[in-house]
Every structure is written in C-alpha cells, then in structure tokens.
Short mmCIF file of C-alpha atoms in Angstrom, two decimals:
data_model
loop_
_atom_site.label_atom_id
_atom_site.label_comp_id
_atom_site.label_asym_id
_atom_site.label_seq_id
_atom_site.Cartn_x
_atom_site.Cartn_y
_atom_site.Cartn_z
CA ARG E 1 -0.04 -0.03 -0.07
CA LYS E 2 1.29 3.50 -0.94
CA GLU E 3 2.07 5.76 1.88
CA VAL E 4 0.08 8.55 0.41
CA GLU E 5 -2.83 7.76 -2.28
CA GLN E 6 -4.18 10.77 -4.58
CA ASP E 7 -6.15 10.33 -7.62
CA PRO E 8 -3.99 10.85 -10.36
CA GLY E 9 -7.05 12.58 -12.52
CA PRO E 10 -6.75 14.54 -14.92
CA PHE E 11 -9.48 16.81 -13.53
CA ASN E 12 -10.42 18.91 -16.39
CA VAL E 13 -12.51 22.03 -15.30
CA PRO E 14 -13.67 25.17 -16.67
CA GLU E 15 -12.48 28.75 -15.65
CA GLY E 16 -14.53 29.79 -12.33
CA ALA E 17 -15.60 26.30 -11.40
CA THR E 18 -14.63 24.92 -7.79
CA VAL E 19 -12.76 21.68 -7.76
CA ALA E 20 -11.69 19.78 -5.11
CA PHE E 21 -8.85 17.03 -4.23
CA ASN E 22 -8.38 14.37 -1.63
CA CYS E 23 -5.64 12.60 -0.42
CA THR E 24 -5.45 9.52 2.15
CA TYR E 25 -2.57 8.58 4.05
CA SER E 26 -1.30 5.28 5.59
CA ASN E 27 0.96 6.51 8.43
CA SER E 28 -0.58 7.58 11.75
CA ALA E 29 2.78 8.98 12.67
CA SER E 30 2.20 11.50 10.54
CA GLN E 31 3.05 15.00 11.53
CA SER E 32 2.74 17.79 9.28
CA PHE E 33 0.97 18.06 5.93
CA PHE E 34 1.32 20.19 3.03
CA TRP E 35 -0.04 20.54 -0.55
CA TYR E 36 2.61 21.09 -2.88
CA ARG E 37 2.45 22.37 -6.69
CA GLN E 38 4.29 21.11 -9.55
CA ASP E 39 4.12 22.82 -12.97
CA CYS E 40 4.88 20.78 -15.94
CA ARG E 41 8.63 19.86 -16.28
CA LYS E 42 9.26 21.86 -13.20
CA GLU E 43 10.04 21.65 -9.55
CA PRO E 44 7.49 21.17 -6.95
CA LYS E 45 6.62 24.68 -5.03
CA LEU E 46 4.81 24.51 -1.53
CA LEU E 47 1.40 26.01 -1.95
CA MET E 48 0.10 25.74 1.47
CA SER E 49 0.61 24.08 4.64
CA VAL E 50 -2.34 22.22 6.21
CA TYR E 51 -3.46 22.57 9.88
CA SER E 52 -5.79 20.64 11.99
CA SER E 53 -8.42 23.40 12.23
CA GLY E 54 -8.43 23.56 8.23
CA ASN E 55 -6.84 26.84 6.59
CA GLU E 56 -7.26 28.98 3.77
CA ASP E 57 -5.10 31.15 1.26
CA GLY E 58 -7.11 33.44 -1.06
CA ARG E 59 -9.41 30.81 -3.29
CA PHE E 60 -7.34 28.10 -1.73
CA THR E 61 -8.76 25.92 1.36
CA ALA E 62 -7.00 23.07 3.05
CA GLN E 63 -8.58 20.34 5.37
CA LEU E 64 -6.91 17.76 7.47
CA ASN E 65 -8.85 15.03 9.09
CA ARG E 66 -6.64 13.06 11.42
CA ALA E 67 -9.27 10.25 12.43
CA SER E 68 -10.12 9.58 8.81
CA GLN E 69 -6.53 10.19 7.83
CA TYR E 70 -7.13 12.07 4.80
CA ILE E 71 -6.32 15.99 3.68
CA SER E 72 -8.30 17.93 1.08
CA LEU E 73 -7.82 20.96 -1.08
CA LEU E 74 -10.24 22.93 -2.47
CA ILE E 75 -10.15 25.57 -5.25
CA ARG E 76 -12.56 28.42 -6.15
CA ASP E 77 -13.05 30.42 -8.70
CA SER E 78 -10.47 27.96 -10.79
CA LYS E 79 -7.82 30.52 -13.10
CA LEU E 80 -5.79 29.09 -16.22
CA SER E 81 -3.11 29.43 -14.06
CA ASP E 82 -4.04 27.23 -11.55
CA SER E 83 -3.28 24.44 -14.18
CA ALA E 84 -0.90 22.38 -12.59
CA THR E 85 -0.18 18.81 -10.74
CA TYR E 86 -0.99 19.47 -7.09
CA LEU E 87 1.15 16.73 -4.91
CA CYS E 88 -0.15 15.49 -1.54
CA VAL E 89 2.93 15.79 0.74
CA TYR E 90 3.36 15.07 4.71
CA ASP E 91 6.64 14.28 7.21
CA GLN E 92 6.87 12.62 10.32
CA THR E 93 7.93 13.02 13.73
CA GLY E 94 11.61 11.97 13.78
CA ALA E 95 11.77 11.75 10.05
CA ASN E 96 13.98 14.10 7.93
CA ASN E 97 12.30 14.08 4.53
CA LEU E 98 9.06 14.52 2.72
CA PHE E 99 6.75 11.89 2.02
CA PHE E 100 5.21 12.78 -1.46
CA GLY E 101 1.91 11.45 -3.35
CA THR E 102 2.29 11.12 -6.83
CA GLY E 103 0.04 14.16 -7.61
CA THR E 104 -3.24 15.21 -8.92
CA ARG E 105 -3.24 16.88 -12.84
CA LEU E 106 -5.43 19.79 -13.00
CA THR E 107 -6.51 21.44 -16.56
CA VAL E 108 -8.57 24.42 -16.37
CA ILE E 109 -10.00 25.10 -19.73
CA PRO E 110 -11.08 28.44 -21.01
CA ASN R 1 19.15 35.18 -4.61
CA ALA R 2 19.12 32.25 -6.78
CA GLY R 3 17.47 29.52 -4.14
CA VAL R 4 18.39 25.84 -5.24
CA THR R 5 20.52 25.90 -8.30
CA GLN R 6 21.55 22.43 -10.23
CA THR R 7 23.49 21.40 -12.87
CA PRO R 8 23.61 20.04 -15.46
CA LYS R 9 20.05 20.47 -16.43
CA PHE R 10 20.02 17.65 -18.85
CA GLN R 11 22.45 14.30 -19.06
CA VAL R 12 22.55 11.37 -21.38
CA LEU R 13 24.93 8.52 -20.11
CA LYS R 14 25.79 4.94 -21.32
CA THR R 15 25.51 2.08 -18.93
CA GLY R 16 28.27 2.05 -16.71
CA GLN R 17 29.53 5.55 -16.91
CA SER R 18 29.75 7.68 -13.96
CA MET R 19 29.04 11.27 -13.27
CA THR R 20 28.09 13.83 -10.38
CA LEU R 21 25.03 16.13 -10.34
CA GLN R 22 25.91 19.22 -8.62
CA CYS R 23 23.31 21.59 -6.20
CA ALA R 24 24.05 24.53 -4.45
CA GLN R 25 21.62 26.95 -2.37
CA ASP R 26 22.25 30.53 -1.17
CA MET R 27 19.52 30.83 1.31
CA ASN R 28 22.01 29.35 4.46
CA HIS R 29 19.96 26.32 4.99
CA ASN R 30 21.13 23.50 6.93
CA SER R 31 19.63 20.76 5.53
CA MET R 32 19.84 19.45 1.85
CA TYR R 33 18.17 16.36 0.13
CA TRP R 34 18.03 14.43 -3.02
CA TYR R 35 15.09 13.08 -4.77
CA ARG R 36 14.32 11.26 -7.94
CA GLN R 37 10.99 11.55 -9.48
CA ASP R 38 9.58 8.57 -11.99
CA PRO R 39 6.40 8.60 -13.41
CA GLY R 40 3.69 7.26 -11.54
CA MET R 41 5.64 7.51 -8.30
CA GLY R 42 5.75 10.17 -5.86
CA LEU R 43 9.55 11.67 -5.29
CA ARG R 44 11.37 9.56 -3.27
CA LEU R 45 14.62 10.13 -1.07
CA ILE R 46 17.78 9.00 -2.18
CA TYR R 47 19.86 10.87 0.37
CA TYR R 48 20.13 13.83 2.69
CA SER R 49 22.33 15.97 4.86
CA ALA R 50 20.67 17.22 8.09
CA SER R 51 23.81 19.77 8.79
CA GLU R 52 27.02 20.49 7.22
CA GLY R 53 29.40 17.28 7.82
CA THR R 54 26.39 14.67 7.81
CA THR R 55 24.63 12.73 5.27
CA ASP R 56 22.48 9.67 5.61
CA LYS R 57 20.64 7.42 3.32
CA GLY R 58 16.94 7.65 2.34
CA GLU R 59 14.22 5.28 0.57
CA VAL R 60 16.46 4.49 -2.26
CA PRO R 61 19.95 5.09 -1.64
CA ASN R 62 21.48 2.14 -3.48
CA GLY R 63 23.82 2.96 -6.59
CA TYR R 64 24.46 6.39 -5.78
CA ASN R 65 26.79 8.24 -2.84
CA VAL R 66 26.80 12.16 -2.16
CA SER R 67 29.25 14.71 -0.55
CA ARG R 68 27.99 17.79 1.59
CA LEU R 69 31.13 19.73 0.15
CA ASN R 70 30.00 22.68 2.82
CA LYS R 71 26.82 24.37 4.19
CA ARG R 72 26.14 25.48 0.53
CA GLU R 73 27.04 22.38 -1.65
CA PHE R 74 25.34 18.83 -1.78
CA SER R 75 26.75 16.91 -4.76
CA LEU R 76 24.91 13.10 -5.75
CA ARG R 77 27.44 10.58 -7.89
CA LEU R 78 26.52 7.63 -9.72
CA GLU R 79 29.53 5.40 -9.80
CA SER R 80 28.29 3.17 -12.45
CA ALA R 81 24.85 4.51 -14.20
CA ALA R 82 22.35 1.89 -15.06
CA PRO R 83 18.82 2.20 -16.84
CA SER R 84 17.04 2.02 -13.84
CA GLN R 85 18.67 5.32 -13.04
CA THR R 86 17.09 7.41 -15.76
CA SER R 87 14.77 9.65 -13.65
CA VAL R 88 14.53 13.32 -12.79
CA TYR R 89 16.74 14.47 -9.94
CA PHE R 90 15.83 17.24 -7.59
CA CYS R 91 17.76 18.68 -5.27
CA ALA R 92 16.03 20.75 -2.10
CA SER R 93 16.95 22.35 1.04
CA SER R 94 15.40 23.60 4.15
CA TRP R 95 16.09 25.58 7.44
CA THR R 96 16.14 22.67 9.40
CA SER R 97 15.43 18.73 8.68
CA GLY R 98 12.83 18.91 11.66
CA SER R 99 9.29 18.43 11.02
CA GLY R 100 7.09 21.32 9.36
CA ASN R 101 9.66 22.73 7.66
CA GLU R 102 9.23 23.97 4.14
CA GLN R 103 11.66 22.22 1.22
CA PHE R 104 12.98 24.58 -1.47
CA PHE R 105 13.53 22.76 -4.82
CA GLY R 106 15.90 23.34 -7.45
CA PRO R 107 15.00 22.96 -11.47
CA GLY R 108 15.81 19.46 -11.57
CA THR R 109 18.43 17.43 -13.63
CA ARG R 110 17.03 15.11 -16.39
CA LEU R 111 19.03 11.78 -16.55
CA THR R 112 18.81 9.41 -19.42
CA VAL R 113 20.85 6.07 -19.22
CA LEU R 114 20.92 4.14 -22.04
#
C-alpha cells in the first residue's frame, strides 16, 4: 500500500469552477501536511501547509482529518494559471524528509 | 537570491559511466536533500544531509553516493550508471530537517541512461 494515495486525474474543469482534491495517508505518525504544486517539467513548490483546524489562503482551502487520515484541497474560482499537478505531502516526527503522493493533475479550460 | 541551483539540466549517459550532479543553495539552509521522480511514483528520497558534515541514506540510496562539500553544496554521484537510474533528480534544501519545515527545490536534472 502506498504511503500517500491521490487520484491522479486528470481533472479538467472550466474557468471559474470549484474543484476539490482528496488525499489519504496510511501512516498515523504523520506530523505535518502540505500541498505542493508542480508545473509541467518544473520543480515542486509549496502551495500551503495544512493545519488541523483547516486553513484558507485566498481561493485555496486546505483541511486535515486525522481520524480518517485524509487531507483535502479546495480551489474556488479556478484560473487558467491553476493548471498544474498538486502533490499531497507529509512529514513525520523524527523523519528528515517529506513523503510525496504521485499528484493530481488539474487542467483549467477557457 | 538564486535559491537552489542544479547542474547540469540534462544529461545522457551510457550504462556504466559515472557522473556527479551538483547542487548549491544560497539561503543559508542547514539541511539538503536529493530526490528522484519517476512516472507514476511520488518523489523519493535518495540521500539527505541534516547539517554540514553529516549525510544519511533515504529510501532509495543504492547506486548513489553523496558529498556535503560545505554548507552551500551537496553533490550526488552515480559511480556506474544503470538504465534504472533514468529519472528526474531534484535537490532541495530547508532551514532544518525537523517537522514542518518547507523544502525549496532546484529546477531538476533530467538524466537518461542508455
């Protein structure tokens, strides 16, 4: 079983739509959670951290459910520039690296 | 600030050849990492350096060696390249290696081993 499971997509949505991605993780020792964004043939970049209480950054909302071991990312009012692959990521207490999902690909269509 | 830089951007090797991937960061970060990214798989850690003078194995260290040359530079060496090492290699750095620290990635090296 993979450490992090994500629906690979692709998700093709029109501009202005709302889209949500979920990610499940198997390791209950997971400590901190993140969404990273990776554009085609580019490096991953941090989009936002995910906090237990849920957090929002502009059009992006992230939520964490430790009991069910999943995190989510909601994007409102999608823009063409949101087209990318979104990586679900976590780290663990005592570990020194990040654990990455395979990513969910989003294409926003004009 | 350039952030994290990697050289080369692209490389083609024949099986058995050796090469070193270079990585440097100018953010005064203590920790540095090497990942590989393959289709259908998440990024996987090869080696990391929690601080200058230390290196440790990650999830997939076989066939690789690393050197933390100084605080800024962390190199990855393939002694005898194999086709299974065809991948995109990313170097990353963070302020520390503890939980919750954002990692900053370089632009990647696309390596093909024939």
